[in-house]
Every structure is written in C-alpha cells, then in structure tokens.
Coordinates of C-alpha atoms in Angstrom, one line a residue:
M289 CA 45.0 23.9 47.1
A290 CA 47.5 21.9 45.1
A291 CA 49.8 19.4 46.8
E292 CA 52.9 17.8 45.4
V293 CA 53.2 14.2 46.4
K294 CA 56.4 12.2 46.2
A295 CA 56.1 8.5 46.1
S296 CA 58.4 5.6 45.9
R297 CA 57.8 1.9 45.2
S298 CA 58.7 -0.1 48.3
D299 CA 57.8 -3.5 46.7
S300 CA 56.5 -4.7 43.4
S301 CA 52.8 -3.8 44.0
A302 CA 52.5 -0.9 46.4
F303 CA 53.6 2.8 46.6
E304 CA 54.7 4.5 49.8
I305 CA 54.3 8.3 50.2
I306 CA 57.6 9.8 51.4
G307 CA 56.6 13.4 51.4
V308 CA 53.9 16.0 50.8
R309 CA 54.4 19.7 50.1
D310 CA 51.7 22.2 49.7
R311 CA 52.0 24.7 46.9
H312 CA 50.4 28.1 47.7
G313 CA 49.5 31.0 45.4
Q314 CA 51.1 34.4 45.7
F315 CA 48.5 35.8 48.0
R316 CA 48.5 32.8 50.4
K317 CA 52.3 32.9 50.5
A318 CA 52.1 36.5 51.8
V319 CA 49.9 35.7 54.8
P320 CA 52.0 36.2 58.0
T321 CA 52.0 33.8 60.9
M322 CA 50.8 36.1 63.7
P323 CA 50.3 35.5 67.4
L324 CA 46.8 34.0 68.1
P325 CA 45.3 37.1 69.7
L326 CA 46.3 39.3 66.7
A327 CA 45.1 36.6 64.3
I328 CA 41.7 36.5 66.0
V329 CA 41.4 40.3 65.9
C330 CA 42.2 40.3 62.1
C331 CA 39.6 37.5 61.6
V332 CA 36.9 39.5 63.4
L333 CA 37.8 42.6 61.5
N334 CA 37.6 40.7 58.2
V335 CA 34.2 39.3 59.1
F336 CA 32.7 42.7 60.1
L337 CA 34.7 45.1 57.8
P338 CA 36.0 42.9 54.9
G339 CA 39.6 43.7 53.9
T340 CA 40.6 45.5 57.1
G341 CA 42.0 42.5 58.8
T342 CA 44.0 41.7 55.7
L343 CA 45.3 45.2 55.7
V344 CA 46.3 44.9 59.4
S345 CA 48.1 41.6 58.5
A346 CA 50.0 43.5 55.8
F347 CA 51.5 45.8 58.4
A348 CA 52.2 42.7 60.6
V349 CA 54.7 41.6 58.0
W350 CA 56.9 44.5 59.2
C351 CA 56.7 43.2 62.8
H352 CA 58.9 40.3 61.7
Y353 CA 56.1 37.7 61.5
A354 CA 57.0 34.9 59.1
T355 CA 55.6 34.6 55.6
E356 CA 56.5 32.2 52.8
Y357 CA 58.2 35.1 51.1
E358 CA 61.8 36.1 51.9
N359 CA 61.2 39.6 50.7
K360 CA 59.0 41.6 53.2
S361 CA 58.2 44.2 50.6
R362 CA 56.6 41.7 48.3
A363 CA 54.6 40.1 51.1
F364 CA 53.4 43.5 52.2
A365 CA 52.4 44.5 48.7
N366 CA 50.5 41.3 48.1
N367 CA 48.6 41.6 51.4
V368 CA 47.7 45.2 50.6
L369 CA 46.6 44.1 47.1
A370 CA 44.6 41.3 48.6
A371 CA 42.9 43.7 51.0
F372 CA 42.1 46.1 48.1
L373 CA 40.7 43.3 46.0
Q374 CA 38.6 42.1 48.9
V375 CA 37.0 45.5 49.3
L376 CA 36.6 45.9 45.5
T377 CA 34.9 42.6 45.0
L378 CA 32.7 43.1 48.1
V379 CA 29.9 44.2 45.9
I380 CA 29.5 40.8 44.3
I381 CA 29.9 38.9 47.6
V382 CA 33.2 37.3 46.5
G383 CA 35.2 39.8 48.6
Y384 CA 33.1 39.1 51.7
I385 CA 33.6 35.3 51.3
W386 CA 37.3 35.7 50.5
S387 CA 37.7 38.0 53.5
I388 CA 36.1 35.5 55.9
L389 CA 38.3 32.7 54.5
W390 CA 41.4 34.8 54.9
G391 CA 40.4 35.5 58.6
V392 CA 40.1 31.7 59.1
T393 CA 43.5 31.2 57.5
F394 CA 45.0 33.7 59.9
V395 CA 43.7 31.8 62.9
T396 CA 44.5 28.4 61.4
L397 CA 48.2 29.4 60.7
S398 CA 48.5 30.8 64.2
I399 CA 47.2 27.6 65.9
S400 CA 49.4 25.4 63.7
K401 CA 52.5 27.5 64.7
R402 CA 51.5 27.3 68.4
K403 CA 51.2 23.5 68.2
Q404 CA 54.5 23.2 66.3
D405 CA 56.3 25.4 68.9
A406 CA 54.8 23.3 71.8
K407 CA 56.0 20.1 70.0
E408 CA 59.5 21.5 69.7
V409 CA 59.6 22.5 73.3
K410 CA 58.5 19.0 74.4
E411 CA 61.3 17.5 72.2
V412 CA 63.9 19.7 73.7
E413 CA 62.7 19.0 77.2
A414 CA 62.8 15.2 76.5
K415 CA 66.4 15.5 75.4
V416 CA 67.4 17.3 78.6

C-alpha cells in the first residue's frame, strides 16, 4: 500500500505531517463499503469458496454501496474480474490468499465506516 505524505517545515529543523492519503490500486478502489453482516458473509464465502464473496460484493455495488469509483459499471467490472482471477489463480494458492485478504478488507472497511458514522453522530449530538 502506497501512501502520499505531505509535510511542511514548521521551524528550521523539524517537519510536521499535515496530511496522509492512501493510494489504492484499481481492484482495491472497486471494493464496496458494505454493512457489517454482508461483509462478514462475503468474508466467510471467500474463505470457504474463494472468489464467491468477491463476486457477491460486485453485485453489492449496484445496491448503492460506496466505492472509490464514481462509475458503478467500472467498479462492478473490476470486482467481477478480481473474482475471476481469484478463482483462476486458486491452483497456485495465490487466489486463495488473495481471496482471504479481500474478505478481511470487506470487514475492515465495514468496521471503519461504522466507526466513522458513530463519530459523526456524536459530533452532531454534541452540537445540539
């Protein structure tokens, strides 16, 4: 995972990090942020039947779950391609490992989204 770090010099000898932005590849950008129960189901599917959870996540794109792509068709196509490649490379174990990591990514994204939503709700309640 590559990260882009912006830094500025606050005094003559030290740098201060002012922002960090992750740069994801085309397949990672296509992963939808699903509700936690669906993310767990896709993760379990990917563990026991590699590629199937990724295929289910491809169809989740059409259910208005957010991806890093604006174009849903491109996100769908990349997820279907990822699922196909996971099945294709299953024979050399790469597909199985990739599939498991993808399942973990589904759950991680879901939990991150849930925490972010809870934080936003607390901020709104604090203002009221």
